[in-house]
Short mmCIF file of C-alpha atoms and ligand atoms in Angstrom, two decimals:
data_model
loop_
_atom_site.label_atom_id
_atom_site.label_comp_id
_atom_site.label_asym_id
_atom_site.label_seq_id
_atom_site.Cartn_x
_atom_site.Cartn_y
_atom_site.Cartn_z
CA MET A 1 -52.14 -2.46 -20.89
CA GLY A 2 -55.55 -1.24 -22.44
CA THR A 3 -56.68 1.33 -20.74
CA VAL A 4 -52.92 2.81 -19.11
CA THR A 5 -54.44 6.50 -20.72
CA GLU A 6 -58.05 6.36 -18.07
CA LEU A 7 -55.13 5.29 -15.08
CA LYS A 8 -54.50 7.80 -12.59
CA TYR A 9 -51.03 7.37 -10.23
CA GLU A 10 -51.32 9.24 -6.79
CA SER A 11 -48.56 8.97 -4.22
CA PRO A 12 -49.96 10.37 -0.61
CA GLU A 13 -48.01 11.23 2.68
CA THR A 14 -50.67 10.08 4.92
CA ALA A 15 -52.48 6.44 6.06
CA GLN A 16 -55.41 8.58 6.25
CA ALA A 17 -54.82 9.77 1.97
CA VAL A 18 -54.78 6.40 1.63
CA VAL A 19 -57.57 5.58 3.06
CA ALA A 20 -59.78 8.45 1.94
CA LEU A 21 -59.02 7.51 -2.19
CA LEU A 22 -59.50 3.86 -1.58
CA SER A 23 -63.22 5.00 -0.17
CA GLY A 24 -64.12 7.28 -2.74
CA VAL A 25 -62.80 5.52 -5.90
CA GLY A 26 -64.01 1.84 -4.96
CA PRO A 27 -61.96 -1.33 -5.73
CA MET A 28 -60.96 0.08 -9.03
CA ALA A 29 -58.32 1.70 -6.96
CA ARG A 30 -55.27 -0.67 -6.33
CA ILE A 31 -52.67 0.26 -3.58
CA PHE A 32 -49.15 -0.13 -5.38
CA ALA A 33 -45.94 -1.04 -3.40
CA GLY A 34 -44.01 -2.19 -5.03
CA GLY A 35 -45.15 -3.67 -8.38
CA THR A 36 -43.64 -6.65 -8.65
CA ASP A 37 -47.10 -8.34 -9.12
CA LEU A 38 -49.37 -5.59 -9.79
CA LEU A 39 -47.54 -4.55 -12.93
CA VAL A 40 -47.09 -8.00 -14.52
CA GLN A 41 -50.72 -8.88 -13.36
CA MET A 42 -51.63 -5.48 -16.01
CA HIS A 43 -49.30 -5.95 -18.30
CA GLU A 44 -51.01 -9.15 -18.76
CA GLU A 45 -54.41 -7.67 -18.42
CA LEU A 46 -55.86 -9.90 -15.59
CA ILE A 47 -56.64 -6.16 -13.98
CA GLU A 48 -57.79 -3.17 -15.04
CA PRO A 49 -57.20 -0.76 -12.07
CA THR A 50 -58.21 3.10 -12.90
CA LEU A 51 -55.61 5.13 -9.58
CA LEU A 52 -53.01 3.31 -8.03
CA ILE A 53 -51.94 4.64 -5.29
CA ASP A 54 -48.24 4.83 -3.94
CA ILE A 55 -47.72 3.95 -0.71
CA LYS A 56 -43.84 4.72 -0.28
CA GLY A 57 -44.18 7.81 0.61
CA ILE A 58 -45.93 7.30 3.82
CA PRO A 59 -42.98 7.52 6.64
CA GLU A 60 -44.33 4.75 8.39
CA THR A 61 -44.82 2.14 5.49
CA ARG A 62 -41.71 1.62 4.90
CA GLU A 63 -39.76 1.53 8.51
CA ILE A 64 -38.58 -0.75 10.53
CA ASP A 65 -39.45 -0.23 13.86
CA VAL A 66 -37.44 -1.95 16.84
CA THR A 67 -37.67 -1.87 20.50
CA ALA A 68 -37.40 -5.07 23.15
CA ASP A 69 -40.33 -6.23 22.58
CA GLU A 70 -41.77 -6.25 18.90
CA ILE A 71 -40.16 -5.56 15.48
CA ARG A 72 -42.64 -3.67 13.07
CA ILE A 73 -42.06 -3.66 9.39
CA GLY A 74 -43.37 -1.04 7.52
CA ALA A 75 -45.94 -2.56 5.08
CA ALA A 76 -43.23 -1.15 2.21
CA VAL A 77 -40.17 -2.39 3.13
CA THR A 78 -38.32 -4.35 0.80
CA GLY A 79 -36.97 -8.53 0.33
CA ALA A 80 -33.94 -6.39 0.03
CA GLU A 81 -33.96 -3.95 2.55
CA LEU A 82 -34.69 -6.44 5.34
CA GLY A 83 -31.35 -9.15 4.40
CA GLU A 84 -29.10 -5.64 5.13
CA HIS A 85 -31.13 -5.64 8.56
CA GLN A 86 -28.32 -6.71 10.84
CA GLU A 87 -31.22 -7.09 14.31
CA LEU A 88 -33.79 -8.42 12.27
CA LYS A 89 -31.62 -10.92 10.66
CA SER A 90 -30.52 -11.82 13.71
CA ARG A 91 -33.65 -12.31 15.67
CA TRP A 92 -36.10 -13.69 12.34
CA PRO A 93 -33.39 -15.46 10.52
CA GLY A 94 -36.30 -17.65 8.70
CA ILE A 95 -38.38 -14.41 8.72
CA VAL A 96 -35.98 -12.73 6.12
CA GLU A 97 -34.90 -16.15 4.69
CA ALA A 98 -38.21 -16.44 3.15
CA VAL A 99 -38.79 -13.27 1.53
CA GLU A 100 -35.14 -13.43 0.41
CA LEU A 101 -36.48 -16.44 -2.22
CA ILE A 102 -39.02 -13.65 -3.48
CA GLY A 103 -38.00 -13.24 -6.96
CA SER A 104 -34.71 -12.09 -8.14
CA TYR A 105 -32.16 -9.06 -6.40
CA GLN A 106 -33.70 -7.08 -8.60
CA VAL A 107 -37.47 -8.13 -8.21
CA GLN A 108 -35.65 -8.00 -4.38
CA GLY A 109 -34.85 -4.42 -4.58
CA ARG A 110 -38.47 -3.84 -5.28
CA ALA A 111 -40.98 -6.61 -3.83
CA THR A 112 -42.54 -5.66 -0.28
CA ILE A 113 -43.50 -7.71 2.22
CA GLY A 114 -46.93 -5.88 3.08
CA GLY A 115 -47.07 -6.65 -0.90
CA ASN A 116 -46.19 -10.58 -0.47
CA LEU A 117 -49.21 -10.98 2.07
CA CYS A 118 -51.59 -8.54 0.11
CA ASN A 119 -51.32 -10.26 -3.29
CA ALA A 120 -52.64 -13.90 -1.20
CA SER A 121 -50.91 -16.09 -3.18
CA PRO A 122 -51.12 -19.14 -1.55
CA ALA A 123 -47.74 -19.91 -2.01
CA ALA A 124 -46.32 -16.23 -1.12
CA ASP A 125 -43.20 -17.20 0.43
CA SER A 126 -42.82 -14.59 3.50
CA VAL A 127 -46.36 -15.68 4.24
CA PRO A 128 -46.01 -18.91 6.73
CA ALA A 129 -42.95 -17.71 8.11
CA LEU A 130 -44.97 -14.04 9.07
CA ILE A 131 -47.55 -17.25 10.44
CA ALA A 132 -45.11 -19.44 12.51
CA ALA A 133 -43.64 -16.20 14.07
CA ALA A 134 -47.50 -15.30 15.67
CA ALA A 135 -46.98 -11.81 13.21
CA LYS A 136 -49.46 -9.69 13.33
CA VAL A 137 -51.07 -7.56 10.43
CA ILE A 138 -51.82 -3.58 11.64
CA ILE A 139 -54.84 -2.29 8.63
CA ALA A 140 -55.95 1.41 9.08
CA GLY A 141 -59.27 2.24 7.75
CA PRO A 142 -62.14 3.94 8.17
CA ASN A 143 -62.94 3.48 11.28
CA GLY A 144 -59.49 3.60 12.33
CA THR A 145 -56.77 1.01 12.88
CA ARG A 146 -57.66 -2.97 13.90
CA GLU A 147 -55.19 -6.40 14.35
CA VAL A 148 -54.52 -9.86 12.67
CA PRO A 149 -53.44 -12.30 13.10
CA ALA A 150 -51.34 -13.28 10.22
CA GLU A 151 -52.74 -16.69 9.42
CA GLU A 152 -56.65 -15.00 9.78
CA PHE A 153 -55.47 -12.49 7.10
CA SER A 154 -55.43 -14.61 3.38
CA VAL A 155 -58.90 -15.97 3.03
CA GLY A 156 -58.61 -17.65 -0.13
CA PRO A 157 -56.07 -17.33 -3.30
CA GLY A 158 -56.19 -14.19 -4.10
CA ARG A 159 -58.31 -12.62 -1.42
CA THR A 160 -57.43 -11.28 2.10
CA CYS A 161 -59.42 -9.79 5.24
CA LEU A 162 -59.42 -6.43 3.57
CA ALA A 163 -62.12 -4.49 3.92
CA ALA A 164 -62.88 -0.86 1.67
CA GLY A 165 -61.18 1.28 2.14
CA GLU A 166 -58.31 -0.69 4.54
CA PHE A 167 -55.45 -1.52 3.32
CA VAL A 168 -52.06 -2.37 5.10
CA THR A 169 -49.75 -0.08 7.47
CA SER A 170 -47.15 -2.60 8.76
CA ILE A 171 -46.19 -5.99 10.31
CA VAL A 172 -45.74 -7.03 13.74
CA LEU A 173 -43.40 -9.37 14.87
CA PRO A 174 -43.24 -10.35 18.59
CA LYS A 175 -41.23 -10.76 21.96
CA GLN A 176 -39.58 -13.67 21.32
CA ASN A 177 -38.46 -16.38 24.17
CA GLN A 178 -34.69 -15.66 25.70
CA ARG A 179 -34.11 -19.55 23.77
CA SER A 180 -36.36 -19.05 20.57
CA GLY A 181 -35.39 -19.70 16.15
CA ASP A 182 -37.52 -19.84 13.79
CA ALA A 183 -36.55 -20.69 9.43
CA TYR A 184 -38.49 -21.11 6.44
CA LEU A 185 -37.72 -23.87 3.48
CA ARG A 186 -39.01 -23.66 0.01
CA PHE A 187 -39.44 -26.83 -2.37
CA ILE A 188 -38.87 -26.09 -6.32
CA PRO A 189 -38.41 -27.32 -9.26
CA ARG A 190 -34.64 -25.63 -9.55
CA THR A 191 -32.38 -23.92 -7.76
CA GLU A 192 -33.68 -20.30 -7.77
CA MET A 193 -35.71 -18.30 -10.09
CA ASP A 194 -39.50 -20.23 -8.88
CA ILE A 195 -43.38 -20.54 -7.39
CA ALA A 196 -42.63 -22.29 -4.12
CA VAL A 197 -44.29 -26.37 -4.69
CA VAL A 198 -44.35 -26.40 -0.56
CA GLY A 199 -43.55 -24.49 1.71
CA ALA A 200 -43.10 -24.71 6.04
CA GLY A 201 -41.89 -22.21 8.48
CA ALA A 202 -41.74 -23.06 12.21
CA CYS A 203 -41.34 -21.11 14.48
CA VAL A 204 -39.57 -23.14 18.34
CA SER A 205 -39.03 -21.59 22.03
CA LEU A 206 -37.33 -24.07 23.84
CA ASN A 207 -37.29 -24.80 28.15
CA ASP A 208 -33.82 -24.37 29.99
CA ASP A 209 -34.00 -28.47 30.49
CA GLY A 210 -33.78 -28.12 26.38
CA THR A 211 -37.94 -29.49 26.22
CA CYS A 212 -39.92 -27.64 23.79
CA ALA A 213 -42.08 -24.09 25.05
CA SER A 214 -43.89 -23.62 22.28
CA ALA A 215 -43.44 -23.93 18.87
CA ARG A 216 -45.38 -23.01 15.62
CA LEU A 217 -45.82 -24.69 12.93
CA ALA A 218 -47.36 -22.97 8.91
CA LEU A 219 -47.48 -24.34 5.50
CA GLY A 220 -47.52 -22.63 1.79
CA ALA A 221 -48.25 -23.81 -1.62
CA VAL A 222 -50.64 -26.60 -0.65
CA ALA A 223 -53.66 -25.18 0.07
CA PRO A 224 -56.51 -22.24 -0.81
CA THR A 225 -54.04 -19.46 2.02
CA ALA A 226 -51.15 -20.49 3.82
CA LYS A 227 -52.07 -22.25 6.57
CA ARG A 228 -50.51 -23.10 10.91
CA VAL A 229 -50.38 -26.30 11.28
CA ALA A 230 -52.13 -26.03 15.15
CA ALA A 231 -51.28 -29.81 15.58
CA ALA A 232 -47.72 -29.58 15.63
CA THR A 233 -48.08 -27.35 18.62
CA ASP A 234 -49.55 -30.09 20.31
CA ILE A 235 -47.06 -32.88 19.26
CA LEU A 236 -44.35 -30.50 20.39
CA GLN A 237 -44.97 -28.83 23.07
CA GLY A 238 -43.11 -30.49 26.12
CA ASN A 239 -41.49 -32.52 24.27
CA ARG A 240 -37.76 -33.63 22.06
CA LEU A 241 -36.77 -34.41 18.92
CA ASP A 242 -37.35 -37.57 19.45
CA ASP A 243 -38.30 -39.90 15.63
CA GLY A 244 -41.60 -40.69 17.82
CA VAL A 245 -41.94 -36.71 17.82
CA LEU A 246 -40.47 -36.33 13.76
CA ALA A 247 -42.35 -38.85 12.71
CA ALA A 248 -46.20 -37.41 14.26
CA LEU A 249 -44.77 -33.75 12.44
CA ALA A 250 -44.27 -35.44 9.25
CA LYS A 251 -48.05 -36.48 9.35
CA ALA A 252 -49.86 -33.17 11.09
CA ALA A 253 -48.04 -31.64 8.41
CA ASN A 254 -49.78 -34.29 5.35
CA ASP A 255 -52.82 -34.19 6.67
CA ALA A 256 -52.84 -30.62 7.15
CA CYS A 257 -53.07 -31.17 3.28
CA ALA A 258 -55.91 -30.05 0.61
CA PRO A 259 -53.21 -28.90 -2.54
CA ILE A 260 -53.31 -28.93 -5.68
CA ASP A 261 -52.35 -31.03 -8.65
CA ASP A 262 -50.29 -29.82 -11.91
CA LYS A 263 -47.37 -29.76 -13.51
CA ARG A 264 -45.36 -28.65 -10.90
CA GLY A 265 -46.60 -31.21 -8.48
CA THR A 266 -49.28 -33.56 -7.89
CA ILE A 267 -51.39 -33.78 -5.14
CA GLU A 268 -49.08 -37.11 -3.59
CA PHE A 269 -45.93 -35.48 -4.04
CA ARG A 270 -46.85 -31.62 -2.33
CA THR A 271 -48.54 -33.99 0.46
CA LYS A 272 -45.27 -36.04 1.21
CA VAL A 273 -42.24 -32.80 0.82
CA ALA A 274 -44.94 -31.06 3.27
CA GLY A 275 -44.05 -33.55 5.62
CA VAL A 276 -40.62 -33.76 5.11
CA LEU A 277 -39.88 -30.05 4.70
CA ALA A 278 -42.12 -29.18 7.86
CA CYS A 279 -39.55 -31.99 9.89
CA ARG A 280 -36.29 -29.91 8.27
CA ALA A 281 -37.72 -26.34 9.66
CA VAL A 282 -38.69 -27.19 12.92
CA LYS A 283 -35.26 -28.84 12.94
CA ILE A 284 -33.52 -25.96 12.10
CA ALA A 285 -35.73 -23.66 14.33
CA TRP A 286 -34.62 -25.67 16.75
CA GLN A 287 -31.29 -25.66 16.19
CA ARG A 288 -30.95 -21.81 16.27
CA ALA A 289 -33.69 -22.02 19.69
CA GLU A 290 -30.13 -24.43 21.46
CA ASN A 291 -27.82 -21.62 20.09
CA ARG A 292 -29.50 -18.74 21.53
CA MET B 1 -54.32 13.62 -20.55
CA PRO B 2 -52.29 15.36 -18.89
CA LYS B 3 -49.09 13.64 -18.33
CA HIS B 4 -47.24 14.15 -15.35
CA GLN B 5 -43.89 15.89 -15.20
CA ILE B 6 -40.86 13.72 -13.63
CA THR B 7 -37.33 15.45 -13.06
CA THR B 8 -34.30 12.61 -12.64
CA THR B 9 -31.07 12.11 -13.24
CA ILE B 10 -29.60 9.73 -15.95
CA ASN B 11 -25.84 9.01 -15.96
CA GLY B 12 -25.39 11.90 -14.07
CA ASP B 13 -27.65 14.30 -16.44
CA GLU B 14 -30.65 16.16 -15.24
CA VAL B 15 -32.93 14.95 -17.30
CA ASP B 16 -36.97 15.89 -17.62
CA PHE B 17 -40.08 13.29 -19.07
CA GLY B 18 -43.49 13.40 -19.56
CA CYS B 19 -44.59 10.14 -19.12
CA HIS B 20 -48.72 8.90 -18.17
CA ALA B 21 -49.39 7.29 -14.63
CA GLY B 22 -49.48 3.33 -16.44
CA GLN B 23 -46.33 4.49 -18.38
CA THR B 24 -42.99 1.59 -17.21
CA LEU B 25 -39.60 3.26 -16.62
CA LEU B 26 -38.17 1.00 -19.84
CA ASP B 27 -41.16 2.68 -21.59
CA VAL B 28 -39.49 6.20 -21.09
CA LEU B 29 -36.58 5.29 -21.63
CA ARG B 30 -36.85 4.03 -25.44
CA THR B 31 -40.25 5.85 -26.49
CA GLU B 32 -39.99 8.78 -24.62
CA LEU B 33 -36.06 9.35 -24.66
CA GLY B 34 -35.12 7.19 -27.23
CA MET B 35 -32.83 5.44 -24.66
CA THR B 36 -32.85 2.34 -26.94
CA GLY B 37 -29.81 0.10 -24.54
CA THR B 38 -32.17 -1.08 -22.05
CA LYS B 39 -34.10 -3.83 -23.98
CA ASN B 40 -37.69 -5.63 -23.72
CA GLY B 41 -36.93 -8.74 -23.67
CA CYS B 42 -40.92 -10.14 -21.48
CA GLY B 43 -42.08 -7.21 -20.03
CA SER B 44 -43.28 -9.09 -16.57
CA GLY B 45 -39.37 -9.05 -14.63
CA ASP B 46 -39.27 -12.56 -15.83
CA CYS B 47 -36.26 -11.84 -18.32
CA GLY B 48 -33.65 -9.26 -16.58
CA ALA B 49 -32.73 -7.22 -20.74
CA CYS B 50 -34.36 -4.26 -18.03
CA THR B 51 -31.98 -4.26 -15.55
CA VAL B 52 -30.90 -0.55 -14.75
CA ILE B 53 -29.92 0.90 -11.52
CA VAL B 54 -32.11 3.27 -10.05
CA ASP B 55 -30.92 5.01 -6.58
CA GLY B 56 -28.18 2.38 -5.93
CA ARG B 57 -30.60 -0.85 -6.26
CA PRO B 58 -30.35 -3.24 -9.82
CA VAL B 59 -34.58 -2.62 -10.41
CA ASN B 60 -36.68 -4.80 -14.18
CA ALA B 61 -37.34 -1.11 -15.57
CA CYS B 62 -40.93 -2.77 -16.52
CA LEU B 63 -41.85 -3.07 -12.97
CA VAL B 64 -41.22 0.49 -12.80
CA LEU B 65 -43.23 3.39 -12.78
CA GLY B 66 -42.29 6.45 -15.13
CA VAL B 67 -44.41 8.56 -12.40
CA GLU B 68 -42.49 7.27 -9.49
CA LEU B 69 -39.06 8.76 -9.64
CA GLN B 70 -39.13 11.87 -8.89
CA GLY B 71 -35.44 12.66 -8.05
CA ALA B 72 -34.34 9.81 -8.04
CA GLU B 73 -30.41 9.03 -9.69
CA ILE B 74 -31.02 6.41 -12.78
CA GLU B 75 -28.05 4.20 -14.33
CA THR B 76 -28.31 2.94 -18.20
CA ILE B 77 -26.17 0.93 -20.11
CA GLU B 78 -25.73 4.32 -22.11
CA GLY B 79 -24.03 6.23 -18.90
CA MET B 80 -21.59 2.68 -18.86
CA ALA B 81 -18.41 3.22 -20.65
CA LYS B 82 -16.94 6.43 -19.68
CA GLY B 83 -16.15 8.07 -22.85
CA ARG B 84 -14.61 5.91 -25.31
CA THR B 85 -13.15 3.81 -22.35
CA LEU B 86 -15.67 0.50 -22.58
CA HIS B 87 -16.29 -0.01 -18.55
CA PRO B 88 -14.08 -3.34 -17.24
CA LEU B 89 -17.41 -5.92 -17.52
CA GLN B 90 -17.64 -4.61 -21.35
CA GLN B 91 -13.87 -5.23 -22.03
CA LYS B 92 -14.67 -8.65 -21.08
CA PHE B 93 -17.79 -9.53 -22.44
CA LEU B 94 -15.66 -9.09 -26.14
CA ASP B 95 -12.44 -10.58 -24.66
CA HIS B 96 -14.63 -13.69 -23.66
CA ALA B 97 -17.22 -13.48 -26.38
CA ALA B 98 -19.87 -13.30 -23.21
CA LEU B 99 -22.42 -12.22 -26.43
CA GLN B 100 -24.27 -13.25 -29.10
CA CYS B 101 -27.45 -11.60 -30.38
CA GLY B 102 -26.57 -9.18 -27.49
CA ILE B 103 -29.95 -8.50 -26.17
CA CYS B 104 -29.53 -9.47 -22.48
CA THR B 105 -26.40 -8.24 -22.35
CA PRO B 106 -27.21 -4.66 -21.15
CA GLY B 107 -28.86 -6.07 -18.05
CA ILE B 108 -26.76 -8.43 -17.53
CA LEU B 109 -23.85 -5.82 -17.50
CA ASN B 110 -25.90 -3.47 -14.91
CA MET B 111 -26.60 -6.32 -12.82
CA ALA B 112 -23.17 -7.23 -12.89
CA LYS B 113 -21.54 -3.41 -12.35
CA ALA B 114 -23.93 -3.74 -9.23
CA LEU B 115 -22.61 -7.32 -7.87
CA LEU B 116 -19.22 -6.26 -8.02
CA GLU B 117 -20.02 -3.38 -6.46
CA LYS B 118 -21.70 -5.40 -3.45
CA ASN B 119 -18.93 -7.84 -3.89
CA PRO B 120 -16.14 -6.60 -5.38
CA ASP B 121 -14.58 -11.09 -5.23
CA PRO B 122 -17.34 -13.22 -5.98
CA THR B 123 -17.18 -17.09 -6.36
CA GLU B 124 -18.59 -18.80 -9.63
CA THR B 125 -21.68 -19.35 -7.29
CA GLU B 126 -22.30 -16.19 -5.85
CA VAL B 127 -22.37 -14.77 -9.50
CA ARG B 128 -24.67 -17.35 -11.01
CA TYR B 129 -27.00 -17.14 -7.91
CA GLY B 130 -26.91 -13.30 -8.92
CA LEU B 131 -27.63 -13.86 -12.40
CA ALA B 132 -30.28 -15.67 -11.77
CA GLY B 133 -33.10 -13.10 -12.86
CA ASN B 134 -31.18 -12.81 -16.33
CA LEU B 135 -32.18 -14.72 -18.76
CA CYS B 136 -29.88 -15.60 -22.06
CA ARG B 137 -31.12 -16.85 -24.97
CA CYS B 138 -27.73 -17.91 -27.15
CA THR B 139 -24.65 -18.13 -25.19
CA GLY B 140 -25.68 -20.98 -22.08
CA TYR B 141 -24.22 -18.99 -19.76
CA ASP B 142 -20.36 -20.12 -19.03
CA LYS B 143 -19.14 -17.53 -21.53
CA ILE B 144 -21.47 -14.46 -19.52
CA VAL B 145 -19.71 -16.37 -15.88
CA ARG B 146 -15.97 -16.22 -16.37
CA ALA B 147 -16.13 -12.67 -18.07
CA VAL B 148 -18.03 -11.30 -14.51
CA LEU B 149 -14.90 -13.25 -13.20
CA ASP B 150 -12.01 -12.08 -15.22
CA ALA B 151 -13.66 -8.48 -14.46
CA ALA B 152 -14.22 -8.89 -10.87
CA ALA B 153 -10.31 -9.79 -11.46
CA ASP B 154 -9.27 -7.13 -13.03
CA MET B 155 -11.24 -4.45 -11.33
CA ARG B 156 -9.66 -5.51 -7.91
CA ALA B 157 -5.96 -5.79 -8.98
CA ASN B 158 -6.70 -1.77 -10.67
CA GLY B 159 -8.35 -1.16 -7.34
C1 FAD C 1 -39.80 -12.65 -11.55
C2 FAD C 1 -40.47 -12.76 -10.04
C3 FAD C 1 -39.55 -13.00 -9.52
C4 FAD C 1 -41.31 -13.76 -8.59
N1 FAD C 1 -40.79 -14.77 -7.47
C5 FAD C 1 -41.57 -14.73 -5.97
C6 FAD C 1 -40.81 -15.65 -5.42
O1 FAD C 1 -40.25 -16.72 -5.38
N2 FAD C 1 -41.98 -16.13 -4.03
C7 FAD C 1 -42.26 -14.96 -4.30
O2 FAD C 1 -44.22 -15.48 -2.87
N3 FAD C 1 -43.40 -13.79 -4.22
C8 FAD C 1 -42.95 -13.96 -6.00
N4 FAD C 1 -43.16 -12.46 -6.99
C9 FAD C 1 -44.04 -12.34 -6.71
C10 FAD C 1 -43.89 -10.80 -6.32
O3 FAD C 1 -42.52 -10.87 -6.33
C11 FAD C 1 -44.22 -11.18 -4.62
O4 FAD C 1 -45.18 -11.06 -3.85
C12 FAD C 1 -43.72 -9.69 -3.89
O5 FAD C 1 -43.29 -9.03 -2.16
C13 FAD C 1 -44.99 -8.56 -4.23
O6 FAD C 1 -44.60 -7.13 -3.01
P1 FAD C 1 -44.66 -5.62 -3.73
O7 FAD C 1 -44.74 -4.56 -3.06
O8 FAD C 1 -43.98 -6.07 -5.25
O9 FAD C 1 -46.32 -6.24 -4.56
P2 FAD C 1 -47.97 -4.72 -5.24
O10 FAD C 1 -47.23 -5.43 -6.95
O11 FAD C 1 -47.14 -3.55 -5.10
O12 FAD C 1 -49.18 -5.84 -4.95
C14 FAD C 1 -49.21 -6.85 -4.84
C15 FAD C 1 -51.16 -6.55 -4.69
O13 FAD C 1 -50.60 -6.08 -3.25
C16 FAD C 1 -51.93 -5.23 -2.75
N5 FAD C 1 -51.20 -4.09 -2.15
C17 FAD C 1 -49.90 -4.27 -1.74
N6 FAD C 1 -49.30 -3.68 -0.42
C18 FAD C 1 -50.63 -3.57 -0.34
C19 FAD C 1 -50.35 -2.77 1.78
N7 FAD C 1 -49.83 -2.70 1.98
N8 FAD C 1 -52.39 -3.01 1.63
C20 FAD C 1 -53.17 -3.36 0.72
N9 FAD C 1 -52.92 -3.86 -0.02
C21 FAD C 1 -51.61 -3.92 -0.97
C22 FAD C 1 -52.48 -4.47 -4.31
O14 FAD C 1 -52.72 -3.82 -4.37
C23 FAD C 1 -51.91 -5.20 -5.37
O15 FAD C 1 -52.95 -5.98 -5.43
C24 FAD C 1 -41.87 -12.76 -8.01
C25 FAD C 1 -42.50 -12.25 -9.02
C26 FAD C 1 -41.67 -11.76 -10.01
C27 FAD C 1 -42.21 -10.95 -11.01
S1 FES C 2 -38.62 -6.71 -19.99
FE1 FES C 2 -38.02 -6.50 -18.09
S2 FES C 2 -37.35 -8.55 -16.88
FE2 FES C 2 -38.47 -8.94 -19.04
S1 FES C 3 -27.01 -13.06 -26.49
FE1 FES C 3 -28.72 -13.37 -27.08
S2 FES C 3 -29.27 -13.37 -25.03
FE2 FES C 3 -27.79 -13.27 -24.26
#
């Protein structure tokens, strides 16, 4: 770390103090949550910030607040903590299985859901699950707070919609229908500790007659940002999961892909896997909705 | 550049140290405190050689900063044996020859200890997944997994 001696560290106790520090220092200030992306990037000298602003001392970033309507997850809640939260696990198993895929147990104890979102990797595991869930991102900034749908938060690899002085305080999962379920699946070449070649998040609500009331599908690692497959919603709504619907769903997932070609997966391979994973994730979400 | 003054508990003893803002716990342990039992294999969260336990959770010491640790409880390999009595995991690693060069061993022992605290009776698969964040270039893992399973059986039998 070349400029280590110039680096400063602050641990404010309020969101307002974070905004003031961010606004004062500008882009050389970085929010520091679990550090599992940030410290790696600093170690590799990809970034050399002058100020780290640790947000873990702000109570609202560390809490999981469950109400009858929604669940608010503080941005600095870790994967390990989400996995231990029984209520969250039973209401949003897909979100929890996505964050639990992030890294080893050692990484899990540190990696936060807000950090995963804000690092804005196209392959970030929690993001397709959050998009499928229609999660809202709560942002604090110089002009107060605002909300952005998870699907609009990342605007390119490593880039977010955050303006100067803004940071994420929490993520809100909306009220669910009675019979709904979600799921996240990823494909990696190994069985553990790897980056998604494709990730698929799905969320399904059912009518009393067993047809689909509403559904959302999102894909990761197949485009510059994780993205929602809007066509999937129309394909599923009002229908049952028969072969024709599944074939249309796979085609919609294929069509949404604009992946890179690299040693971990060719364009053709990623596109094909996206269709397969999309169908599997929807099936699991559907089954979970039926079992509610 | 002023150093931050931090007070922690390491292996049950109160320990004060000074550190720069960007200094990792791994660097603090090894350079500031001379506790070289915690190993540096990669510095980027990939190998697990630096695994220590902070406030009850296993973490990569290379991805934690010293400045964040005011009041934290830290457990390192130096605190694992009680006096001259080895921890059952340490003893089983010797019995099974579960180490060669030993660079990965402190991290694996800490991770295995944390794992067995959460799940005293793991399956072989659970042990392998649990240790997925710890790389070993020498042993081929089988002996490590056997030693952990044997230590778990031992610890269950002896309460
Ligand atoms: C060994 C290893 C394995 C990994 N495996 C995976 C994996 O399988 N899947 C995966 O998706 N990721 C993986 N990661 C990446 C990383 O662990 C995750 O992205 C993690 O969720 C990041 O969270 P963090 O709290 O550590 O973020 P940090 O490193 O603290 O922050 C990441 C970035 O987001 C910014 N930031 C953080 N919080 C906020 C906020 N609230 N508001 C505004 N900006 C913010 C920071 O400034 C920084 O730029 C892995 C990392 C390691 C080291
Ligand atoms: S040195 Fe920390 S994980 Fe390799
Ligand atoms: S014994 Fe050499 S790395 Fe494990």
